XYZ file of C-alpha atoms in Angstrom:
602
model
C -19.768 -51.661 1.638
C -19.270 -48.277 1.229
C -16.112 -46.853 -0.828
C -14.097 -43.744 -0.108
C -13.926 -42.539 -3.726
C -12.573 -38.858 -3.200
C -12.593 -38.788 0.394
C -9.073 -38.456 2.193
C -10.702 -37.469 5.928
C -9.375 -40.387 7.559
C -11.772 -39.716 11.029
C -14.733 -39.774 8.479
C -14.060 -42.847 6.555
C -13.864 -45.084 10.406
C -16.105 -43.360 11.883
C -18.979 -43.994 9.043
C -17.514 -47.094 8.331
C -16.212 -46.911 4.827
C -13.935 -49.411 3.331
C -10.498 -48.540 4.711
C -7.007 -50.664 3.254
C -5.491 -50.707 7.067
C -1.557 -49.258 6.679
C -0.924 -48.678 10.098
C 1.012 -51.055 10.542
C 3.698 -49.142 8.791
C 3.249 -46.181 11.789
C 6.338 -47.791 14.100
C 8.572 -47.778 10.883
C 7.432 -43.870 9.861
C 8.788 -43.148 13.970
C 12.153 -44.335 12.990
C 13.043 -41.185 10.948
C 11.735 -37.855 12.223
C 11.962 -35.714 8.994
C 10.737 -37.124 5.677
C 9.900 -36.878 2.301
C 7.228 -39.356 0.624
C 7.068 -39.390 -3.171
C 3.790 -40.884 -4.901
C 2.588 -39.460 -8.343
C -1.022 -37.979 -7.343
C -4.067 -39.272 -6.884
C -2.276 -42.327 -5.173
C -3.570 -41.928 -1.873
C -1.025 -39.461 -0.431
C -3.561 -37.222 1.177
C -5.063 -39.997 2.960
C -2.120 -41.301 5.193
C -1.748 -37.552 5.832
C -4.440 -37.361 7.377
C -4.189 -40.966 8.858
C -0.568 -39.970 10.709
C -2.630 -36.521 11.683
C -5.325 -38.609 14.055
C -2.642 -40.888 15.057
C -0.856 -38.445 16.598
C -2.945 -35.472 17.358
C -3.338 -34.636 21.144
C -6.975 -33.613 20.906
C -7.947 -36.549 19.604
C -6.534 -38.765 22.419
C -10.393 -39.697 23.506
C -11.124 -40.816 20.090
C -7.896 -43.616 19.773
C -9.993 -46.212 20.538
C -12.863 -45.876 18.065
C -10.607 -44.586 14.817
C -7.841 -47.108 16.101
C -9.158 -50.007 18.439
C -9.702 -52.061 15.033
C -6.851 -51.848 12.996
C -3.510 -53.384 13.240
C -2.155 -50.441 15.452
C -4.642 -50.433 17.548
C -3.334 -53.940 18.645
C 0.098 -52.794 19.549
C 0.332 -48.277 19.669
C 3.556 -46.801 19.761
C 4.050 -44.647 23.098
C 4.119 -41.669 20.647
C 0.255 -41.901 19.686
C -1.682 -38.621 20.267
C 0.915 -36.717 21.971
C 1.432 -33.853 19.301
C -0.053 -30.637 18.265
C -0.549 -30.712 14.624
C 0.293 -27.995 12.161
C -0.451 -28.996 8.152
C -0.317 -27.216 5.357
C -1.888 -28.166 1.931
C 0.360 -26.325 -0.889
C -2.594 -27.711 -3.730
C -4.475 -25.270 -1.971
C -2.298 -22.337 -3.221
C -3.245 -20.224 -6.765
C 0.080 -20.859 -8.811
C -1.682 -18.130 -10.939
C -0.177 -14.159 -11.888
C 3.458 -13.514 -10.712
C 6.133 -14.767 -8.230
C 4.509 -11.610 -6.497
C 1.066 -13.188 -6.544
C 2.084 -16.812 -5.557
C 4.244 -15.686 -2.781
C 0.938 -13.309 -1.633
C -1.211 -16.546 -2.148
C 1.293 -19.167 0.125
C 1.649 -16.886 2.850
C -2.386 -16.378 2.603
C -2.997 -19.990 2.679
C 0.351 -20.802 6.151
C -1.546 -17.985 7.602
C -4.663 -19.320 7.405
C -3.451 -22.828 8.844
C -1.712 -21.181 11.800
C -5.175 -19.391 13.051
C -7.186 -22.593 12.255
C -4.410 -24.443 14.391
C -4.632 -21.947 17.172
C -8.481 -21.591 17.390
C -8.895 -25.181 17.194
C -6.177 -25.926 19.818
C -7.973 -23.346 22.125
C -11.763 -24.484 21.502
C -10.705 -28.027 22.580
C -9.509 -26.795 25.993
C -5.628 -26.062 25.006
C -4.211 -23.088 26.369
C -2.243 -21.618 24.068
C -0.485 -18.190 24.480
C -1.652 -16.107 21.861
C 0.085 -16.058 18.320
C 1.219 -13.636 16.377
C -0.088 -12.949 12.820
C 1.719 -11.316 10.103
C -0.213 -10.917 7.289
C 2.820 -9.682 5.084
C 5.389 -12.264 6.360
C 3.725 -15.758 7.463
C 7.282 -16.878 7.991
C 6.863 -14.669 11.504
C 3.623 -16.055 12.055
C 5.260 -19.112 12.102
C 8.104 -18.689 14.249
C 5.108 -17.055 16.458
C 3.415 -20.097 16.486
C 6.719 -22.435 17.199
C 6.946 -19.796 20.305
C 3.624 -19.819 21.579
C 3.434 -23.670 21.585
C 7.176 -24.107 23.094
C 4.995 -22.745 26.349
C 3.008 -26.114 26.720
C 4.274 -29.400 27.427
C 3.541 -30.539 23.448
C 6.011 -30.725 20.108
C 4.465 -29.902 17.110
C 4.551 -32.567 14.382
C 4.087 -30.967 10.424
C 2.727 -32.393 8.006
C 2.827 -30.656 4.548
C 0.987 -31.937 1.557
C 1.933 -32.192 -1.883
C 4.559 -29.393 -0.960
C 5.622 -29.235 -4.790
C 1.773 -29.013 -6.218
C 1.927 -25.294 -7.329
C 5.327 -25.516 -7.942
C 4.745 -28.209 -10.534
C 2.222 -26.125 -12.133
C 3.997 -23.225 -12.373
C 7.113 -25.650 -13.552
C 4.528 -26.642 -16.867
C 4.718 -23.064 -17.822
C 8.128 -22.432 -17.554
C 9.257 -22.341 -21.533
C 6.237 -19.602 -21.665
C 6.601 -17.898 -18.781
C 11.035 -17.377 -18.907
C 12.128 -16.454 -15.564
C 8.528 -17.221 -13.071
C 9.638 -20.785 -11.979
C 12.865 -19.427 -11.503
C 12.185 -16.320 -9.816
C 9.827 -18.874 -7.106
C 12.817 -21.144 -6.136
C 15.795 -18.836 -6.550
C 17.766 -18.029 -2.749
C 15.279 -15.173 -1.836
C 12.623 -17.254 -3.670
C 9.286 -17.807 -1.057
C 9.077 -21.250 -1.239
C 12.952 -21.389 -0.628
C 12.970 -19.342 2.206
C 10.043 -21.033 3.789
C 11.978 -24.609 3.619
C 15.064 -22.840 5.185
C 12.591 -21.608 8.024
C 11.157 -25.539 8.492
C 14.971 -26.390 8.214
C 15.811 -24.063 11.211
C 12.840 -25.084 13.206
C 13.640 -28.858 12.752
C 17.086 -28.380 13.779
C 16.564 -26.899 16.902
C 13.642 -28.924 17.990
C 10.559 -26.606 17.370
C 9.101 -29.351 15.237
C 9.620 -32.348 16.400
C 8.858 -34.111 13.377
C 8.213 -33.400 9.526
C 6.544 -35.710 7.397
C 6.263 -33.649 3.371
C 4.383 -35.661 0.199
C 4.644 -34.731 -3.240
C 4.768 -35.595 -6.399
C 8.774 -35.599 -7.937
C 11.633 -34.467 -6.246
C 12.240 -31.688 -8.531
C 11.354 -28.586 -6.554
C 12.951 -30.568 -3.473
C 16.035 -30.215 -5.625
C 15.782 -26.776 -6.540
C 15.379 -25.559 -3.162
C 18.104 -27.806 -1.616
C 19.727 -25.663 0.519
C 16.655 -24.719 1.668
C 15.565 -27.978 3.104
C 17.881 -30.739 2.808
C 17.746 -32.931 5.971
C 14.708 -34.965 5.170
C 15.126 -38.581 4.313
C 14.049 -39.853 1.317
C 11.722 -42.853 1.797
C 9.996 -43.202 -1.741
C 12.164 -45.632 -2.815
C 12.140 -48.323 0.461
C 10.940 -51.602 0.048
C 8.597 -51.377 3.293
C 6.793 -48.562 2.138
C 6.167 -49.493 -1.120
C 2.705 -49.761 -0.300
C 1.988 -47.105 2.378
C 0.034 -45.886 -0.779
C -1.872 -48.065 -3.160
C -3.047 -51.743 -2.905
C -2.074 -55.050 -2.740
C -3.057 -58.268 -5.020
C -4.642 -59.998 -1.909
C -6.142 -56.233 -0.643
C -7.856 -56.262 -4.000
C -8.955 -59.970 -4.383
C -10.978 -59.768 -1.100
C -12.996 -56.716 -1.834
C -13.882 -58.024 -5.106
C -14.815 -61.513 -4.157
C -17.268 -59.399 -1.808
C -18.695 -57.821 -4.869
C -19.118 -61.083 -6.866
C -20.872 -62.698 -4.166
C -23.358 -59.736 -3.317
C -24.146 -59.488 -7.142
C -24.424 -63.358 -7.347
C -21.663 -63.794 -10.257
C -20.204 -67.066 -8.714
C -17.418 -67.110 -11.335
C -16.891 -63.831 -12.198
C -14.718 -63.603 -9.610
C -10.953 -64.523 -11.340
C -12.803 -62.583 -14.267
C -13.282 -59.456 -12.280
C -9.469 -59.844 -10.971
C -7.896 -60.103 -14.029
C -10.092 -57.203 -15.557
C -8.440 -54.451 -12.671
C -5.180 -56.293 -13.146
C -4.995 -55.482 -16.698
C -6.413 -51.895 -16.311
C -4.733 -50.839 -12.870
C -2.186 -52.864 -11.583
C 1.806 -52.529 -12.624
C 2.983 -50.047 -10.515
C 6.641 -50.736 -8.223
C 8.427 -48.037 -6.710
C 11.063 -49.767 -4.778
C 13.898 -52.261 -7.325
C 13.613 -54.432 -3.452
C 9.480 -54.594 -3.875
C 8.731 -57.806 -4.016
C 4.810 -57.208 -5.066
C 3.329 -54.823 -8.124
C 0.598 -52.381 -6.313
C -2.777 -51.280 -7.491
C -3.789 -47.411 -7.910
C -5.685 -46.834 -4.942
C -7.999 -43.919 -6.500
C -8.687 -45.841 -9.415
C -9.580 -49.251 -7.519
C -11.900 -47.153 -5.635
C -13.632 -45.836 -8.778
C -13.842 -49.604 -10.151
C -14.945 -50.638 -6.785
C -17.450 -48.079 -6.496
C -18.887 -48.683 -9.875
C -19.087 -52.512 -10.068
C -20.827 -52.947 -6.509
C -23.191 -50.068 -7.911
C -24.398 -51.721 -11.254
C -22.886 -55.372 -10.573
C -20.937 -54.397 -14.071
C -17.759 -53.010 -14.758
C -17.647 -48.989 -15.283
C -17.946 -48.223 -19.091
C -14.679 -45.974 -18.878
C -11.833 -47.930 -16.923
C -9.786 -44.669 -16.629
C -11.246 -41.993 -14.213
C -11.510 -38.848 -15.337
C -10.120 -37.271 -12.197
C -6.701 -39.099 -13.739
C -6.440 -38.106 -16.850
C -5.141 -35.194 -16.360
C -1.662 -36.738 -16.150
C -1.872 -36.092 -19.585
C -0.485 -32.706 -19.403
C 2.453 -33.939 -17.974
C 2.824 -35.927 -21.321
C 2.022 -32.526 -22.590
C 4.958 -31.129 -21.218
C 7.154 -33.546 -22.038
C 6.326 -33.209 -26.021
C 7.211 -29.649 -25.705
C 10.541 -29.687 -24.542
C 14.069 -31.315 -26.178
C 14.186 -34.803 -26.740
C 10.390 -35.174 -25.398
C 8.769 -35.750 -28.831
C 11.113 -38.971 -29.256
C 10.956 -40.159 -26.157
C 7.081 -40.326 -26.511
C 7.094 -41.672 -29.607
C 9.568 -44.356 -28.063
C 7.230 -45.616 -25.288
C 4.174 -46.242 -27.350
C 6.326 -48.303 -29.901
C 8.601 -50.465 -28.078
C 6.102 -51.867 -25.406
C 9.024 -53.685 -23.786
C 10.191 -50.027 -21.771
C 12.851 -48.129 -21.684
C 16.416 -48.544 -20.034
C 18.649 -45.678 -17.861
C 21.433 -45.973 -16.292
C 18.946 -45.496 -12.397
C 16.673 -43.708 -11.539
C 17.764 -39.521 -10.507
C 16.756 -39.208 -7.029
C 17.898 -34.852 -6.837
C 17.828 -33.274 -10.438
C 15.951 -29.744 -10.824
C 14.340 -28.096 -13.971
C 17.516 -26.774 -15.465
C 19.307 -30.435 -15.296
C 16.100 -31.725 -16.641
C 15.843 -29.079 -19.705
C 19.323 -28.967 -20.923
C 20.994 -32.476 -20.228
C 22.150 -33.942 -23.538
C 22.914 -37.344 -22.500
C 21.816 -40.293 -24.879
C 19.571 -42.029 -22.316
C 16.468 -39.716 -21.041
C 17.659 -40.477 -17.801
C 16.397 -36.830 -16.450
C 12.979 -37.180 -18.399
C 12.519 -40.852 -17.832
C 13.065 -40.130 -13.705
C 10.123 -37.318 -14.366
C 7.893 -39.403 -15.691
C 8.267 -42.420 -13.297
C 8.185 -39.611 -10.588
C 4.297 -38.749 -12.001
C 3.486 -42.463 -12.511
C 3.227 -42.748 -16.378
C 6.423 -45.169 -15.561
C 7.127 -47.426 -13.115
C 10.073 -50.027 -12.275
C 10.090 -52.842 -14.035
C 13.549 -54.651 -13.244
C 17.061 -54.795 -14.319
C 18.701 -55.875 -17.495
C 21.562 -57.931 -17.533
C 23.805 -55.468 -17.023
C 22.034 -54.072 -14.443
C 20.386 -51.356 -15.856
C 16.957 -50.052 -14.808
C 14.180 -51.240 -17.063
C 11.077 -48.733 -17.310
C 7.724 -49.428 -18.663
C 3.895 -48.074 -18.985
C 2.449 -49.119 -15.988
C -0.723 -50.818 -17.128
C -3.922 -50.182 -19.926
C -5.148 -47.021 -18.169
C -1.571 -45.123 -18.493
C -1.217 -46.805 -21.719
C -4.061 -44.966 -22.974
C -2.356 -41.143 -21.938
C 0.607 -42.008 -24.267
C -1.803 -42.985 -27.126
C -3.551 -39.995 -26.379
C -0.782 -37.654 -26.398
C 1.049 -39.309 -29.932
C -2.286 -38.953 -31.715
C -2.316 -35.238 -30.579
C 1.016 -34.768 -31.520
C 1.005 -36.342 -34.789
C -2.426 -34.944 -35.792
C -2.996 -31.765 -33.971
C -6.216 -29.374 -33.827
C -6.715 -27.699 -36.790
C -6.141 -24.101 -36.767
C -8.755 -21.892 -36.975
C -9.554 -21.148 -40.298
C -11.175 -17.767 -41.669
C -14.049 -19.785 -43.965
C -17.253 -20.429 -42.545
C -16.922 -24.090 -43.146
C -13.587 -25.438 -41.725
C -12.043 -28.446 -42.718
C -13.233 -31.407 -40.916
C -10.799 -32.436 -37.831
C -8.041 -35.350 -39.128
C -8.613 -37.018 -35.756
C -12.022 -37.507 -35.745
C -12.185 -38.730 -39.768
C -9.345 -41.410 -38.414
C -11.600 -42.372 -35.468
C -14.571 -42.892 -38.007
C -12.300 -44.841 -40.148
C -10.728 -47.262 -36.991
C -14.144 -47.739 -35.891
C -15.178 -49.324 -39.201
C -12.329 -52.028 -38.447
C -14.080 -53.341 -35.474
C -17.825 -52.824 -36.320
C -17.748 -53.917 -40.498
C -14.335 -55.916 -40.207
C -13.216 -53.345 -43.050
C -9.921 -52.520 -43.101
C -9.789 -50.202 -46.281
C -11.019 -47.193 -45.254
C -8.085 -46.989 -42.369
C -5.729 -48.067 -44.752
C -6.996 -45.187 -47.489
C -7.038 -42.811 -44.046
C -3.369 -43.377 -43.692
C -2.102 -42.714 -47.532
C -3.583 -39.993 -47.810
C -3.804 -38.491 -44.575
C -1.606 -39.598 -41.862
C 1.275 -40.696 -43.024
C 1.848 -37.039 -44.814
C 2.162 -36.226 -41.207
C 4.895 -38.970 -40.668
C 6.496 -37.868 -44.256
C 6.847 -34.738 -43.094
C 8.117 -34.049 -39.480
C 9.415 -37.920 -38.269
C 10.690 -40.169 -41.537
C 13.791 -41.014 -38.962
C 10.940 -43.373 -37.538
C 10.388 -45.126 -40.769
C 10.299 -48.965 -39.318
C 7.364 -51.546 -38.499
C 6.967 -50.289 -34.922
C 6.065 -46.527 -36.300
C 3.505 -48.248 -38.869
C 1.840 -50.177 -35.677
C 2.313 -46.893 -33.837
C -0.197 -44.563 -36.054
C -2.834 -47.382 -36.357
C -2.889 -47.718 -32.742
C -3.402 -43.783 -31.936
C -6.526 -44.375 -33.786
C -8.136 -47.767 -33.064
C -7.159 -47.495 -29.275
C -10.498 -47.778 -27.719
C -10.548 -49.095 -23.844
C -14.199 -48.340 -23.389
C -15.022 -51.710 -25.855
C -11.516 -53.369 -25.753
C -8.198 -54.191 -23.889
C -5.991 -53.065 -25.963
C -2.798 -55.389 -25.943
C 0.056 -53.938 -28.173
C 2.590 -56.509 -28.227
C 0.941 -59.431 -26.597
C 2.918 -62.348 -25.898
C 1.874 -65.152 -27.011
C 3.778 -68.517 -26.646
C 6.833 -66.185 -25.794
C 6.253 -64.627 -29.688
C 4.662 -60.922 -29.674
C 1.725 -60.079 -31.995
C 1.931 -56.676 -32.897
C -2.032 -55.383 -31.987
C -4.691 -57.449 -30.039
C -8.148 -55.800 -29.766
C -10.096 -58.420 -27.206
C -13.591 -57.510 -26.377
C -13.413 -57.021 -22.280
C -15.330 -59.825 -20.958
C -18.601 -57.447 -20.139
C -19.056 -55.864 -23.728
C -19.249 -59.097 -25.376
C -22.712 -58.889 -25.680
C -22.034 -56.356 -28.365
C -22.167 -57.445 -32.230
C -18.757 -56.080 -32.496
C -14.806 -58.139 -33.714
C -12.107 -58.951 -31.674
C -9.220 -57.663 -33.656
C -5.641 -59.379 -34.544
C -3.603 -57.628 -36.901
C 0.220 -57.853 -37.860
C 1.858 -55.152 -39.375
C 4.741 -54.746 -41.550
C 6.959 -52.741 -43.151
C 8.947 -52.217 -46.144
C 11.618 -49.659 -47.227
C 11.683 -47.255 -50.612
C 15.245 -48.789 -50.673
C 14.574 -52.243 -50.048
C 11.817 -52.267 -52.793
C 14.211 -50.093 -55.358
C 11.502 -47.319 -55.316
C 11.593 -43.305 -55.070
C 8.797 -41.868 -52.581
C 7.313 -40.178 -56.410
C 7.068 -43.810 -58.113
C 5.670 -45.901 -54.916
C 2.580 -42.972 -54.861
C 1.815 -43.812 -58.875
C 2.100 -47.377 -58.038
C -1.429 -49.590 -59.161
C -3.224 -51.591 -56.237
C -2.189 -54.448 -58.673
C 1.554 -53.279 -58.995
C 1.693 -52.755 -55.182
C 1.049 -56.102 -54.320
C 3.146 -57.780 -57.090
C 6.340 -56.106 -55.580
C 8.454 -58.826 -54.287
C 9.003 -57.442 -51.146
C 5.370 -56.892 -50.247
C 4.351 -60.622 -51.452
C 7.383 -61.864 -49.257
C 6.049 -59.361 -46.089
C 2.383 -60.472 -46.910
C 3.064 -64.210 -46.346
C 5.287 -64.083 -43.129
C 2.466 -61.719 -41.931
C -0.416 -64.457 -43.223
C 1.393 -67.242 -41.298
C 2.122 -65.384 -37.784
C -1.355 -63.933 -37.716
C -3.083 -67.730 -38.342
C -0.663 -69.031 -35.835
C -1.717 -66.080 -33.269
C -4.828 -65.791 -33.775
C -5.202 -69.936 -33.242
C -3.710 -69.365 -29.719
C -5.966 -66.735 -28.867
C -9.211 -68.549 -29.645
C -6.979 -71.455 -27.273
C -6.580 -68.835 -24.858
C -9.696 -67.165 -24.510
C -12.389 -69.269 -26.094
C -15.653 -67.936 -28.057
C -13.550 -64.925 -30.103
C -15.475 -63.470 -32.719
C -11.942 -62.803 -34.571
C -10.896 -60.646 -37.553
C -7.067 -61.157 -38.605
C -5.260 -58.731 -40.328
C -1.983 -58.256 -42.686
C -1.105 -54.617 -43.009
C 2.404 -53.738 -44.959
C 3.387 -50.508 -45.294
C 5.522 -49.678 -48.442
C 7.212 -46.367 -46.788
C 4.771 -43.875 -45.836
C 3.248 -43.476 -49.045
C 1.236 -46.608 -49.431
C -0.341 -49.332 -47.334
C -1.703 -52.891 -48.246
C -3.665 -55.394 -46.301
C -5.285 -58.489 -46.030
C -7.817 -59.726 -44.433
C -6.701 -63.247 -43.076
């Protein structure tokens, strides 16, 4: 089998027989609706049914239905619209969202342009004779309207399909605290991208395209160009298409039972399963789903990597991916961000809003004050470091970290928050990075089964950080938060913050994934606690002169200490149930503040 990793040519992945996850059948229900928009954060397979809906429907291609159709579910039953459009697309992550508004504006109407001559001298190579079209090289909007006239001639609608329509919006959106005004000055009434939507609007609505079908990322530039463009239906959020993009459990099962059996690991298979389900799987975009979906790009990487080497890939998060993490970025940088972040990695569980904002734009997004994130939440399920997890009680909208691979971005993000890059320094030798002394220190935990050096790490070191800039997180969940950041490693473990066990929640499991346990390293179990100045009738001053002797005498700790012992025993006997053949180290870690830790190794 051959798999499609970073390939989005529909025509080329049937026609050379790559492994294709058949959504056609969702084709009649797209027909319903002639204008829409179709949110999916990227790299979830967006471009793909772009270019699926493009040979569907494409005119020139009407010879070819049978081979690129014939064996997939549409094939069985076409609609009477199949390949009976011209097709214009546009590809807005093709546009520089460098310089000015100036130089973006120069760069879109470069790039529509450039689509409207491919579309004519493709059109006219293929036997399609088109009266000639106008180019403007100053104003593509004319070029457009030339086009719109020149194919009004023929007997065929045009059908548009733009791609990730907000891409260089979105970029330019990341720079808006630096860059005052440029985001602004791109969406404002006389704005480009404003003015082109209100061209697409007028086309739509008198029949010069036939149909629209936009993807993208959030529906924040949608909302700040709304009276632009604001007749296309919103589909992101119906049940049907919650898996136009992305794959299903059974879609995944079958390709990996394929795997096992070529690489002869007769059962590896559930093994295998539950490895992508942990790593990949979580995502819902519809509260009516009834079915969690897979990343597409990422299954395709694991896919790709296991039938290659018949072992799973040493990094479970693509690189391609990770830059999602400057959307976390972002998000630190502007008001309420920083907590929000922080919020996330500590309380596992999610977050609650009232729903999810469907039209909000940058300013809403930057200056709302209310209590629940709701703006900032919607942004990041929009860009898939959240996704739908269900309703509370009062019918709220619960929120949570997809799976282990987004997990990992949030970790990433905290540690960089809490412990950022040095600055540089005049001396020749510059202090050594915090990070990377904390990573040394974690590593220890895992390799030795020595927990002292992390501890000593976080006196002295981390928890000045803590002391400093976030003391209003002084609680258990912020202790469990800063030894995470730096033990998080998914290239050894899966990393399960929280794990339920027996409907009880141990604060950090490190399990070895099942195909690095040929290492010599330690599964990990470790409870943390935490214990107030207050509580233990201690100033910040007296806690630091405290002996290791005097620390652990303190009522409060001893009390901590043995809940601690008895939850990690009890935990750590269910895991060796649960799993079998654990090479386990348990933990104790209490926290008297942020100006001393104690541990014990269980």
């Amino acid at each position: 089998m051959k798999y499609p990793y970073g390939i989005a040519d529909f025509r080329s992945i049937i026609r050379e027989k790559y492994f294709y996850c058949d959504k056609t059948d969702k084709i009649p229900l797209l027909e319903n609706t002639k204008s829409q928009l179709f949110i999916r954060p990227r790299r979830f397979g967006k471009s793909l049914v772009l270019s699926m809906l493009e040979n569907y429907y494409d005119m020139a291609k009407k010879n070819e239905f049978e081979e690129l159709f014939g064996g997939l579910k549409i094939g069985k039953n076409p609609t009477d619209l199949h390949n009976s459009y011209f097709i214009l697309k546009f590809n807005f992550s093709c546009v520089g969202p460098t310089g000015s508004a100036e130089d973006v504006k120069k760069a879109l109407f470069n790039h529509i342009n450039a689509c409207i001559i491919e579309f004519y001298k493709v059109y006219n190579y293929k036997g399609f004779e088109l009266p000639a079209i106008e180019i403007d090289r100053e104003d593509a909007l004319f070029s457009m309207k030339s086009l719109i006239t020149s194919a009004r001639m023929t007997p065929y609608p045009v059908y548009l399909l733009i791609n990730e329509y907000d891409n260089f919006a979105n970029t330019v959106m990341m720079g808006v605290q630096s860059s005052e005004g440029r985001y602004k000055a791109f969406v404002h009434e006389e704005g480009p991208l404003r003015t082109f939507f209100k061209a697409v609007k007028a086309s739509t609505s008198s029949s010069m395209f036939d149909r629209v079908f936009i993807t993208g990322v959030s529906p924040v530039v949608m909302s700040d160009i709304t009276s632009g463009y604001n007749i296309a239906e919103n589909i992101y959020f119906e049940p049907e298409f919650n898996d136009l993009c992305g794959f299903k459990q059974n879609e995944i099962e079958d390709v990996l039972k394929e795997i096992v059996d070529k690489c002869g690991f007769e059962k590896k298979s559930k093994e295998a399963v539950i490895s992508i389900q942990t790593y990949y799987n979580g995502y819902t975009f519809s509260h009516r789903a009834d079915e969690q979906i897979y990343n597409p790009t990422l299954s395709l990487y694991f896919f790709k990597q296991f039938e290659k080497a018949c072992s799973y890939p040493r990094k479970m998060l693509d690189s391609n991916l990770a830059v999602d993490e400057a959307k976390l970025e972002y998000i630190a940088q502007i008001p309420r961000g920083r907590d929000l972040l922080m919020s996330l990695v500590q309380k596992n569980q999610g977050v609650v809003i009232s729903d999810i904002e469907d039209r909000f734009g940058i300013k809403e997004m930057l200056t709302d004050k209310s209590k629940d994130n709701t703006f900032l939440v919607s942004f990041l399920y929009y860009f898939g470091v959240l996704t739908i997890a269900g309703d509370t009680e009062d019918l709220q909208v619960i929120l949570k970290v997809p799976n282990l691979v987004m997990q990992s971005l949030y970790v990433e993000r905290v540690q960089k928050m809490l412990l950022p890059e040095p600055e540089p320094e005049p001396e020749p030798e510059p202090e050594p990075d915090d990070r990377d002394d904390g990573k040394d220190d974690a590593a220890k935990v895992y390799q030795k089964g020595d927990m002292a050096p992390l501890c000593r790490f976080m006196e002295e070191r981390y928890f000045k950080v803590f002391h400093n800039r976030d003391y209003r997180w002084a609680n258990e969940l912020t202790v469990k938060t800063a030894f995470l950041t730096l033990l998080y490693n998914d290239i050894i473990y899966i990393m399960d913050s929280e794990k339920e066990i027996d409907r009880r929640y141990a604060d950090l499991a490190m399990i070895i994934r099942p195909d690095k346990r040929y290492g010599k390293v330690f599964d990990v179990l470790i409870e943390f606690k935490f214990v107030k100045l207050k509580s233990a009738g201690l100033s910040a001053d007296q806690a630091k002169k405290l002996s290791e002797d005097e620390l652990c005498s303190l009522p409060e700790i001893v009390k901590q200490m043995e809940d601690g012992k008895k939850q990690v025993k009890e935990y750590g006997k269910k895991l060796e149930q649960r799993h079998g053949n654990l090479r386990l180290q348990k933990f104790v870690v209490a926290a008297l503040g942020f100006e001393r830790v104690y541990f014990k190794k269980i």
